[in-house]
Coordinates of C-alpha atoms in Angstrom, one line a residue:
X1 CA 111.1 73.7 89.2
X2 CA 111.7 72.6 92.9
X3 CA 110.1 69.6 93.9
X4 CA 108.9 71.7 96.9
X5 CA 107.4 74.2 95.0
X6 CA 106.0 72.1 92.3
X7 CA 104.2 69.9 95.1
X8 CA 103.0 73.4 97.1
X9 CA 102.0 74.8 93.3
X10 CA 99.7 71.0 92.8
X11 CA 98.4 71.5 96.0
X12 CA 97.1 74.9 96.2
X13 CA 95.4 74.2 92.3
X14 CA 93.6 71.1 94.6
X15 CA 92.7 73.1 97.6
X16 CA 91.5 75.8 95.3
X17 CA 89.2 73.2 93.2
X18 CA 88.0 71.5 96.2
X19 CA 86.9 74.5 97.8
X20 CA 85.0 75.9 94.8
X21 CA 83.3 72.4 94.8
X22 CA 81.6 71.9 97.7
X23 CA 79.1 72.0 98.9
X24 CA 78.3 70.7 95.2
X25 CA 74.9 70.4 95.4
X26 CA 74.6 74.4 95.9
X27 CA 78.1 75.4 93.6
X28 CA 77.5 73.1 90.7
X29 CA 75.1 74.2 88.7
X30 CA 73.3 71.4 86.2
X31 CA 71.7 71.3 83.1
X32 CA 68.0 70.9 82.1
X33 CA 68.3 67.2 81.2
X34 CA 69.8 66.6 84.7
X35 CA 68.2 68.8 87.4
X36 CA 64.6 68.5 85.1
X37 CA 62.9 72.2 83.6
X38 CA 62.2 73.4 80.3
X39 CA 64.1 74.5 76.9
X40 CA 61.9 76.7 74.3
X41 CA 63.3 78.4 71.5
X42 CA 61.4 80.8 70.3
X43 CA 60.8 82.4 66.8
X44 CA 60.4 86.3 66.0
X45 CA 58.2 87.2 63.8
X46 CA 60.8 90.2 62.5
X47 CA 58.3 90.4 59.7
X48 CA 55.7 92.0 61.5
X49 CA 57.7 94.3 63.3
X50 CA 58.6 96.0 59.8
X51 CA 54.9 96.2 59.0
X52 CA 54.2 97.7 62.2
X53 CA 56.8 100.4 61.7
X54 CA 55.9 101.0 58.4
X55 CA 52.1 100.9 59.6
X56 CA 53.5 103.8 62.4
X57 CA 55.4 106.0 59.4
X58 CA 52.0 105.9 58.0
X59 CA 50.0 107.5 60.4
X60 CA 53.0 109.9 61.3
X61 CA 53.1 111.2 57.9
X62 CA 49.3 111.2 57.9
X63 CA 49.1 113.5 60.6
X64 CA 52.1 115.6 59.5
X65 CA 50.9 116.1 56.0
X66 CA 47.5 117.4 58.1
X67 CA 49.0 119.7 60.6
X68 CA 51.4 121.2 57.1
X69 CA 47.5 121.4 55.3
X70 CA 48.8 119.2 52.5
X71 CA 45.6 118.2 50.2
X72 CA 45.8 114.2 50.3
X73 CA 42.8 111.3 49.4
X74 CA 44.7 109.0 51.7
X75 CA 48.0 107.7 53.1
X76 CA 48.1 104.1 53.6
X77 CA 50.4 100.8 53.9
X78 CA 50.2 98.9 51.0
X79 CA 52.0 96.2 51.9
X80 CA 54.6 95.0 54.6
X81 CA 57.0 97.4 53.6
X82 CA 55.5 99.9 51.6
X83 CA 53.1 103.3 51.6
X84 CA 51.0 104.8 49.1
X85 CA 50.3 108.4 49.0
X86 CA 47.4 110.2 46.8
X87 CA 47.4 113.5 46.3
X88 CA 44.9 116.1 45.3
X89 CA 47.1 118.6 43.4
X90 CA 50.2 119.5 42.0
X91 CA 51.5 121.2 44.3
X92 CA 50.7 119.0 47.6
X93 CA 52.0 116.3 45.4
X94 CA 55.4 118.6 45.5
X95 CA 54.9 119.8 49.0
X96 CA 54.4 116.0 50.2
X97 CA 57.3 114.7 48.0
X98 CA 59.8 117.6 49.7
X99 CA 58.3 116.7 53.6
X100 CA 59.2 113.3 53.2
X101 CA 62.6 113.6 51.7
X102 CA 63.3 115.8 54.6
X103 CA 62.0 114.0 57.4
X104 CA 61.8 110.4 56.2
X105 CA 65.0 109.7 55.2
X106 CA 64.2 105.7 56.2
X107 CA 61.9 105.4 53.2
X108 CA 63.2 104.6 49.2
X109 CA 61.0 106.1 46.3
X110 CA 59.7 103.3 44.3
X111 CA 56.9 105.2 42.4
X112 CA 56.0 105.0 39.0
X113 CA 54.6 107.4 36.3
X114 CA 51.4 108.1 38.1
X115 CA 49.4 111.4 38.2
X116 CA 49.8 112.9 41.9
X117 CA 50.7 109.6 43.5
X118 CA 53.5 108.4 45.5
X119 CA 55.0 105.2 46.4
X120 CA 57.7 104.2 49.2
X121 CA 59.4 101.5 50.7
X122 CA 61.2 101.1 53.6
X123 CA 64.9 101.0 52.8
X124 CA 66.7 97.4 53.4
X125 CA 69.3 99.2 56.1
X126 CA 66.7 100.8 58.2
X127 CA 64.2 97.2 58.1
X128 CA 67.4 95.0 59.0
X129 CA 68.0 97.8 61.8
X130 CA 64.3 97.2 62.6
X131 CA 64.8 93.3 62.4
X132 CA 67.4 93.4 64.9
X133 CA 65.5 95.6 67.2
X134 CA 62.9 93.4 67.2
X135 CA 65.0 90.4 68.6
X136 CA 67.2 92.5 71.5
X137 CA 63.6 93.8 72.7
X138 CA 61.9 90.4 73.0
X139 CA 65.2 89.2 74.3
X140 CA 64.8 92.1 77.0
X141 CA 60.5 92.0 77.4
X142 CA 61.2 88.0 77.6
X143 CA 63.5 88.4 80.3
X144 CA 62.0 90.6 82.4
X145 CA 58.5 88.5 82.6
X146 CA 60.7 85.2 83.7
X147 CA 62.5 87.7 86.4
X148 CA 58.7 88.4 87.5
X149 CA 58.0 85.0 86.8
X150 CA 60.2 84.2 89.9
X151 CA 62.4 81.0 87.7
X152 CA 66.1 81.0 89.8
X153 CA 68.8 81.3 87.2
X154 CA 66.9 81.1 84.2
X155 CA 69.5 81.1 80.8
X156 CA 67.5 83.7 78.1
X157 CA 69.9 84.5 75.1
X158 CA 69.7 85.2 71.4
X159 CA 70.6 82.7 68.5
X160 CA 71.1 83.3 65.5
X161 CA 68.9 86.3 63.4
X162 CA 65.6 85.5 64.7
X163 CA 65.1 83.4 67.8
X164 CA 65.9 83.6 71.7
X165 CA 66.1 80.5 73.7
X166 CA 64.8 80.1 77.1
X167 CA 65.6 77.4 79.6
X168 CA 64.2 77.5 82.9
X169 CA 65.1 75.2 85.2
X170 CA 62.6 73.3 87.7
X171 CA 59.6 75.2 86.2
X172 CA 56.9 72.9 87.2
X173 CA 53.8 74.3 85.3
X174 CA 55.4 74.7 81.6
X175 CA 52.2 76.0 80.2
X176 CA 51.5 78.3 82.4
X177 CA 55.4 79.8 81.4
X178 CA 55.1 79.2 77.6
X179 CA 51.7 81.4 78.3
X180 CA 53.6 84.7 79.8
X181 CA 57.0 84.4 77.4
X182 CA 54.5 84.5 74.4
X183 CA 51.9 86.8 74.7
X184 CA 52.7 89.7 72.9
X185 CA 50.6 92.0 75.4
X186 CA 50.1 94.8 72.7
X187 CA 48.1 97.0 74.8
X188 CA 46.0 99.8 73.1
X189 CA 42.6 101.9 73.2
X190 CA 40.8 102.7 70.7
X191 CA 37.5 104.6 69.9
X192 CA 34.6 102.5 69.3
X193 CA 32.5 103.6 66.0
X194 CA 29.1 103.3 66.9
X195 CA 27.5 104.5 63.4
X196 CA 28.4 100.7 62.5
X197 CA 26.2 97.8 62.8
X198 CA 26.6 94.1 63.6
X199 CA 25.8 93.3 60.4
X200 CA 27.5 95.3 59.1
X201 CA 30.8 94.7 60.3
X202 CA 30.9 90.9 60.5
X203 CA 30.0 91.5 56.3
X204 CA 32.8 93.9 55.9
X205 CA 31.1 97.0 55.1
X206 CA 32.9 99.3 57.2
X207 CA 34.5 102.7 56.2
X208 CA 38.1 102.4 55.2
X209 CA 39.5 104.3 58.1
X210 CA 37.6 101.6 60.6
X211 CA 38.8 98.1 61.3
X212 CA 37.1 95.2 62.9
X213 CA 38.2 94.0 66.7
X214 CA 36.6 91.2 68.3
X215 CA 35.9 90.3 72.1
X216 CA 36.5 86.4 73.0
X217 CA 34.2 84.4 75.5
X218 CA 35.9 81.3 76.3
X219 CA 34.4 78.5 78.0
X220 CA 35.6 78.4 81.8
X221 CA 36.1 74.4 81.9
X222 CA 38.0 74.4 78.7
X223 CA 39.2 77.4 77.8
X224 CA 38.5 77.3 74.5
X225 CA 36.9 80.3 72.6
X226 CA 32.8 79.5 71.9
X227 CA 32.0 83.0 70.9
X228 CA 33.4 86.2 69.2
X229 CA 31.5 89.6 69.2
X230 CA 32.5 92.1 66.9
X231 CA 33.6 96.0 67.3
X232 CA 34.4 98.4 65.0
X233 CA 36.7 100.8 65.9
X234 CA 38.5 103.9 64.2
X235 CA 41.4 102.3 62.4
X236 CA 44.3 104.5 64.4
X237 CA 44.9 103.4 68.3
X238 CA 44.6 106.7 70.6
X239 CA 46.6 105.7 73.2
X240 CA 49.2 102.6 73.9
X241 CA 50.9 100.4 76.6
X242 CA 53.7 101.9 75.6
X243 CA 52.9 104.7 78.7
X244 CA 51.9 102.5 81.2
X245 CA 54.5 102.3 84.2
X246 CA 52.9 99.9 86.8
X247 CA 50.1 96.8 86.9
X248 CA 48.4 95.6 89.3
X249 CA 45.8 93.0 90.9
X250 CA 42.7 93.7 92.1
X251 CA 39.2 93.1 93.1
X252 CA 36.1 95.2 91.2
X253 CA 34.3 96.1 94.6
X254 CA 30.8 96.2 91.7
X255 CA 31.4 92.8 90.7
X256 CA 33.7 91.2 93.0
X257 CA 35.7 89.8 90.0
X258 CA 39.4 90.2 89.3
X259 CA 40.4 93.5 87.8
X260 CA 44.3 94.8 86.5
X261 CA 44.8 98.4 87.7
X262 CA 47.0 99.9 85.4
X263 CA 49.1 103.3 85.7
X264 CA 50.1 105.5 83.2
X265 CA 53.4 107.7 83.2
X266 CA 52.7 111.7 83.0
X267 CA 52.4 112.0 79.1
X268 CA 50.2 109.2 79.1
X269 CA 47.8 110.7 82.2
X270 CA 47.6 114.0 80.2
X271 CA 46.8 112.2 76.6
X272 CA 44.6 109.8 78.0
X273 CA 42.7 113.1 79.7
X274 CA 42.5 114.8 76.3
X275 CA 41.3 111.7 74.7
X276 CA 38.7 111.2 76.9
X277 CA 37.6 114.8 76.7
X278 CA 37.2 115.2 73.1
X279 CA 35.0 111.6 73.1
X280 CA 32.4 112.0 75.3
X281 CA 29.9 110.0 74.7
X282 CA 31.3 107.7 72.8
X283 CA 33.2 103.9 74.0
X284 CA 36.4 103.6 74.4
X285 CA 37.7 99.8 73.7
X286 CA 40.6 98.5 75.6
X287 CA 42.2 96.1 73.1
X288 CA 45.0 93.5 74.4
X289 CA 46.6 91.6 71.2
X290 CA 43.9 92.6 69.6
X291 CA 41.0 90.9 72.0
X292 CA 38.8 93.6 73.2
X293 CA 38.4 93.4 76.9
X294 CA 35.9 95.8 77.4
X295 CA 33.9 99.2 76.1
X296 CA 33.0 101.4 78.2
X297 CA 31.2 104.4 77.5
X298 CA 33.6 108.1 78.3
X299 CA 31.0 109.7 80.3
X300 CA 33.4 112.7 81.2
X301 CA 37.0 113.8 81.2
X302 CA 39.0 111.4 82.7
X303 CA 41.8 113.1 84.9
X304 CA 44.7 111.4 87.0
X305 CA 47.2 108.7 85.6
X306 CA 45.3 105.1 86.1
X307 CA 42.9 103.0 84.8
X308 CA 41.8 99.6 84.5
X309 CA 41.0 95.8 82.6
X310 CA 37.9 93.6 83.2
X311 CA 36.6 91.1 81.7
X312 CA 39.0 88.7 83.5
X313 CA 38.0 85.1 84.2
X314 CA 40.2 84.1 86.8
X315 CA 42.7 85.6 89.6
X316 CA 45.7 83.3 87.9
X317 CA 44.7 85.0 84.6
X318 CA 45.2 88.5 86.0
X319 CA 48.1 87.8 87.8
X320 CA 49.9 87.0 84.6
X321 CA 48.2 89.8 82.8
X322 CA 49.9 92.4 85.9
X323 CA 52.9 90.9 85.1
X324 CA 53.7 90.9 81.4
X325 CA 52.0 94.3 81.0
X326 CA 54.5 95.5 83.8
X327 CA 57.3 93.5 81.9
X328 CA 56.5 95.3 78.6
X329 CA 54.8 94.3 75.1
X330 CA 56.4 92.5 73.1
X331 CA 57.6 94.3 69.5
X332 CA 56.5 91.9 67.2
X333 CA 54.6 88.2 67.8
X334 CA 57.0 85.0 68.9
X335 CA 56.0 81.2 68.1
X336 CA 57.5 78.4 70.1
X337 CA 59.9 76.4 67.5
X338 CA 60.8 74.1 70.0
X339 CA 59.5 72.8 73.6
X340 CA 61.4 70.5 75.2
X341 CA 60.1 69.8 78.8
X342 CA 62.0 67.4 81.3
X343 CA 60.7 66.1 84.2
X344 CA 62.6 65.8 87.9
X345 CA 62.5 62.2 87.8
X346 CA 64.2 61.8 84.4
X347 CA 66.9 64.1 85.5
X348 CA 68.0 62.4 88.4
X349 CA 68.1 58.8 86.1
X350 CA 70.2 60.7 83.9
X351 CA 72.3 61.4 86.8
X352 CA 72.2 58.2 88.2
X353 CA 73.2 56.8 84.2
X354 CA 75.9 59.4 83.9
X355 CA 77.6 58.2 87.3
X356 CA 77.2 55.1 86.8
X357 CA 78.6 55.2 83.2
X358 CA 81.7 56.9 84.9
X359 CA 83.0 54.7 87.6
X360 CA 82.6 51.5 85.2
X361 CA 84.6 53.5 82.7
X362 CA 87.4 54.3 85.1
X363 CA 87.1 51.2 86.9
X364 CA 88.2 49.3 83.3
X365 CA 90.7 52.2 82.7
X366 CA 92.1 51.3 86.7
X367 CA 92.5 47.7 85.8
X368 CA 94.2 48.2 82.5
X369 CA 96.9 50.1 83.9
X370 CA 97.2 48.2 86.7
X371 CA 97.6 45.0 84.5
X372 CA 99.5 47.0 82.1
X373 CA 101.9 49.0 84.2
X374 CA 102.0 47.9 86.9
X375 CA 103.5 50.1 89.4
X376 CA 102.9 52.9 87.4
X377 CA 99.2 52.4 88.0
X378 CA 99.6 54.4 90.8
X379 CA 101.0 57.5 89.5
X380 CA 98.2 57.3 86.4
X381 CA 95.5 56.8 89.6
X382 CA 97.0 59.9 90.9
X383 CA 96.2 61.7 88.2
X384 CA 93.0 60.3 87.2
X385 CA 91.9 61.5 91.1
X386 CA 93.5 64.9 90.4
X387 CA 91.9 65.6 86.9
X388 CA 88.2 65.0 88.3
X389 CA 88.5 67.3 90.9
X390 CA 90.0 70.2 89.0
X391 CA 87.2 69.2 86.3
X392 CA 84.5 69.8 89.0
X393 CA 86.1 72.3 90.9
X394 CA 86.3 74.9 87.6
X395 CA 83.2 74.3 86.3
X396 CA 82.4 75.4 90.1
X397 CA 83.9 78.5 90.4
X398 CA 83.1 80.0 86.6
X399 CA 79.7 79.1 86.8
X400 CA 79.4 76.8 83.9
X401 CA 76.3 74.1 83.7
X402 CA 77.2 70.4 84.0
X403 CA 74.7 68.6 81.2
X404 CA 74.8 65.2 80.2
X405 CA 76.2 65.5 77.0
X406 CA 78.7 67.5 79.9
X407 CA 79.2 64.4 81.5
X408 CA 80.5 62.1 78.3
X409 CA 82.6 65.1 78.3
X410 CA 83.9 64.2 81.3
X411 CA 84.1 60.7 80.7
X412 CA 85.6 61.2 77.2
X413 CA 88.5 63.7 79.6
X414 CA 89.5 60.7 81.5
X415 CA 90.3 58.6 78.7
X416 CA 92.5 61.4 77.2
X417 CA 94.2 61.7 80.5
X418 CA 95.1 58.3 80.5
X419 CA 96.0 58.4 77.1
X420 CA 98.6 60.9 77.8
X421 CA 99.8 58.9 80.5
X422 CA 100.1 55.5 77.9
X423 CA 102.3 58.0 75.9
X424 CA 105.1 59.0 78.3
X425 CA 105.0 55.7 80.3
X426 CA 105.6 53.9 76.8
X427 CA 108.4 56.7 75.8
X428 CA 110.1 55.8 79.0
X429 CA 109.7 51.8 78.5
X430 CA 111.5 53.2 75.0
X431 CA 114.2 54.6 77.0
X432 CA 114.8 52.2 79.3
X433 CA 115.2 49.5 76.4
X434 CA 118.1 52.1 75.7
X435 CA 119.8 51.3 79.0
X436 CA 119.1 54.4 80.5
X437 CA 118.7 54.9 84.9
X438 CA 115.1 55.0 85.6
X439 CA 115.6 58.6 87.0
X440 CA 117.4 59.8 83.0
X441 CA 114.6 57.8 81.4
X442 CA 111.8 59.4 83.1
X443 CA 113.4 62.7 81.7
X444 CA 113.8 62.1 78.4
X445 CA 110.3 60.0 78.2
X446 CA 108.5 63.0 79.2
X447 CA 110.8 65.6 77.4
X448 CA 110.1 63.6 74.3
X449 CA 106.6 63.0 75.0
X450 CA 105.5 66.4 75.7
X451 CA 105.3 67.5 71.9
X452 CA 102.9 64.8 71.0
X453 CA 100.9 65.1 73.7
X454 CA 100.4 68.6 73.2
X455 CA 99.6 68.7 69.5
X456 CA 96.8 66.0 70.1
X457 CA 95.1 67.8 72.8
X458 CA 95.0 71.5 71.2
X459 CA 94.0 70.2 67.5
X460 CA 90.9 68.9 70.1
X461 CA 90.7 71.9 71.7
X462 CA 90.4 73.8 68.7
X463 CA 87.7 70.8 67.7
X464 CA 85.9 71.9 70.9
X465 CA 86.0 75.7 70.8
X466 CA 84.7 75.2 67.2
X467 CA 81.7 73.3 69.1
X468 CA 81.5 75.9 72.0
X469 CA 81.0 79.0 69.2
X470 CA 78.4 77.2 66.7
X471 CA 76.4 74.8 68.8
X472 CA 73.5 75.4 70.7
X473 CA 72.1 73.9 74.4
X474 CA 73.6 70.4 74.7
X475 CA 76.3 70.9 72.3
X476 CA 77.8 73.4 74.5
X477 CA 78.0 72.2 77.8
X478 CA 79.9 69.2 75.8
X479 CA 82.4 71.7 74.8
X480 CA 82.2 73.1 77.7
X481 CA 83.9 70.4 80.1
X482 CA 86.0 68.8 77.1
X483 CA 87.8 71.9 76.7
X484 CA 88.0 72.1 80.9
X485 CA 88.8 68.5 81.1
X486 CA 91.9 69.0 78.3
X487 CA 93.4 71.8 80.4
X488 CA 93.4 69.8 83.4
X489 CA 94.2 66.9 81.6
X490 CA 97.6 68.4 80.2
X491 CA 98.1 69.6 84.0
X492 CA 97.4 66.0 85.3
X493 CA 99.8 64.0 82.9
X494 CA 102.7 66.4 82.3
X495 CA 103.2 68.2 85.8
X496 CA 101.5 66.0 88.1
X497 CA 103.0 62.6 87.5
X498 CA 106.3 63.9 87.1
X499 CA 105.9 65.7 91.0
X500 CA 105.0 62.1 91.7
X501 CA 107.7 60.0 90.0
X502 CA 110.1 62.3 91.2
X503 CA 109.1 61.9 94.9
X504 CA 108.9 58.0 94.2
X505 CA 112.7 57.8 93.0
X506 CA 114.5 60.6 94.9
X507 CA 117.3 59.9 97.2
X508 CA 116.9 56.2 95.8
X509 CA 119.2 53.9 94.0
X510 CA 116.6 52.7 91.9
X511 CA 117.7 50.0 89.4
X512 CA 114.4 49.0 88.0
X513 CA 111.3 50.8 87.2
X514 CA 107.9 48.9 87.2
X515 CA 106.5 50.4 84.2

């Protein structure tokens, strides 16, 4: 190439980088460990989510076998993935066997020589589908409450089969965020059986088709629970979050206590009316992962589309209520595997450790040349410069998150530079032994250089993409700027220094080379 175009080629590539780079407090992006925040993975429970959907094919069927006036003693999960049927007759025990092949296609027949009974399973294709479900929601439910949340580019992504990471950066009350990403806010009603005693429930002597719900009081300094009081209520939920549409603040003008206003989408306002009309007199309890806010009494049918939740204890409590009811339930229960919080302070240290690190590093590498190679110091400084800026300026423009494992990347990308330069300057001392003109052995040092230098750089490009695809966090933004700083490495030492050498010796009857 022309030494004119090679030296307008290098100095677009800089102009480019250093625009991308500044200002770089506001285009680089940095890392938890640097900029301070806080890294939780969580675990999903994809268990529970193939209970619940076996728990939902169990009250489907129920109704259907109903509505088709198929004689049954019960339909009922029998364990996480399973339902057990018990017929009355022969021929509902045919007529129930022929609904379910039609219409359930999701569940396996696992029964055994029983009179009039029937056994199923959920098949392993349809739970892994469920599985997998499970994790994309909660990815989706988890990132919608940190976009209400308000957290500036927040990184929320899957790993592996069952957990989502979440790193929020500058969050500076972590418990208040572990609080909204992990309620499940499983938002149902259900009809309160009033035929049922106290005593009776907290003993267990309820009737099979009722189950036992429990309102919390919590102590206001603490926050810890100091009293449950029991409510038994018809197994079956009548209605679910799954219609609500909207949530909202506000304040009871009865009690002048915090309230969350709920609305419900048109389906919901008409099921909710019917509900309401078939059950007055009785209570209806509004359940939120299974704590029963209230019980009010249905005195009449309830038209319209909203409704509300008291029983609140304080604004900030409602507030985050409103918003992971608006941001959706979650489909099956998370628990925090990992909680790594990092303060401000710590950050900037690192930063202050990481640059510190670097200029001592390249101050030794600057006085070994120099010592070394005299002359040739300055061509290798050249490109020492030149690599750093690309480094910053790409990692600019794409977005990527400097870290500090990042930054021994960095550090780790000037040694290789150098390294590079060690081999062609060495190649050329080679050729110059040979009696070669410094101008011929520049040539045929890097010519002959070139091969080595690239097979050592993309065996630990390879090493770092192999990083990049199985690591996690940290791990990453190592790969990350290796892989950057090897690119701009190779661009540094091969087509850089040569521009540079060239301009040195052209149109000059060198004799020696100080190399």
């Amino acid at each position: 190439m022309n030494l004119k175009l090679r030296w307008a080629f290098i100095a677009v590539v800089i102009i480019w980088a250093l625009f991308s780079m500044f200002p770089l407090n506001q285009n680089l992006k940095l890392g938890l460990d640097l900029q301070g925040g806080m890294h939780v993975v969580l675990g999903v429970d994809t268990d529970k989510a193939v209970e619940a959907k076996v728990e939902a094919i169990a009250n489907q069927l129920r109704k259907e076998l109903a509505i088709e006036k198929v004689d049954f003693s019960y339909v009922q999960k029998i364990s996480n993935n399973s339902v057990s049927i018990s017929l009355k007759s022969t021929d509902a025990f045919e007529k129930a066997k022929g609904i379910i092949a039609d219409n359930y296609q999701s569940l396996q027949d696992i029964s055994i020589s029983g009179e009039n009974n029937l056994s199923y399973m959920l098949d392993k294709q349809s739970a892994d589908r469920v599985r997998d479900y499970a994790v994309e929601q909660s990815l989706e439910v988890v990132r919608n409450r940190i976009d209400e949340f308000g957290v500036s580019e927040p990184v929320i992504q899957r790993q592996g089969k069952k957990q989502v990471v979440v790193q929020l950066p500058g969050v500076t009350d972590p418990d208040r965020a572990i609080s909204l990403i992990g309620k499940t806010a499983q938002l149902k009603f259900y009809i309160v059986d009033d035929n049922v005693s106290a005593e009776e429930a907290e003993s267990g002597n309820i009737p099979f088709d009722d189950k036992v719900l429990y309102q919390k009081q919590s102590d206001d300094s603490t926050g810890q629970t100091i009293n449950r009081f029991p409510f038994v209520v018809k197994k079956d939920a009548v209605l679910t979050g799954d219609y609500l549409v909207d949530a909202e603040v506000s304040i009871s003008s009865t009690y002048n206590l915090p309230i969350v206003q709920f609305t419900l989408d048109a389906a919901g306002a008409k099921l909710f009316e019917e509900i309401t009309a078939d059950n007055i007199g009785n209570r209806m309890a509004i359940v939120l992962d299974d704590n029963v806010y209230s019980a009010p009494v249905i005195k009449s049918r309830i038209p319209g589309c909203s409704a509300y939740i008291d029983g609140i204890d304080s604004m900030q409590e409602a507030k985050d209520l409103a918003i992971v009811l608006r941001a959706g339930s979650l489909p099956a229960p998370v628990k925090i595997e990992e909680n790594r919080t990092v303060g401000p302070s710590l950050g900037q240290d690192s930063i202050n450790s990481g640059i510190k690190a670097a200029l001592i590093g390249l101050c030794l590498i600057v006085v070994f040349i120099l010592v070394y190679y005299r002359m040739a110091c300055i061509v290798a400084n050249v490109a020492l410069a030149t690599n750093f800026i690309l480094i910053l300026g790409v990692m600019s423009q794409f977005g990527a998150t400097l870290t500090l494992p990042g930054i021994a990347g960095i550090i780790l990308t000037i040694g290789m530079s150098v390294d590079a330069n060690v081999l062609i300057f060495e190649r050329v001392r080679e050729e110059l032994r040979m009696g070669r003109t410094p101008m011929n052995a520049l040539e045929y040092g890097y010519e002959k250089a070139f091969s080595t230098i690239m097979d050592a750089n993309i065996t630990t490009i390879i090493a770092a993409i192999v990083l990049f695809q199985f690591g996690t966090g940290p791990i990453k933004g190592f790969a990350v700027t290796l892989s950057i700083g090897i690119l701009a490495s190779l661009f540094t030492a091969i087509f850089v220094t040569k521009a540079v050498f060239w301009t040195i010796l052209r149109g000059k009857d060198v004799k020696k080379l100080s190399i």
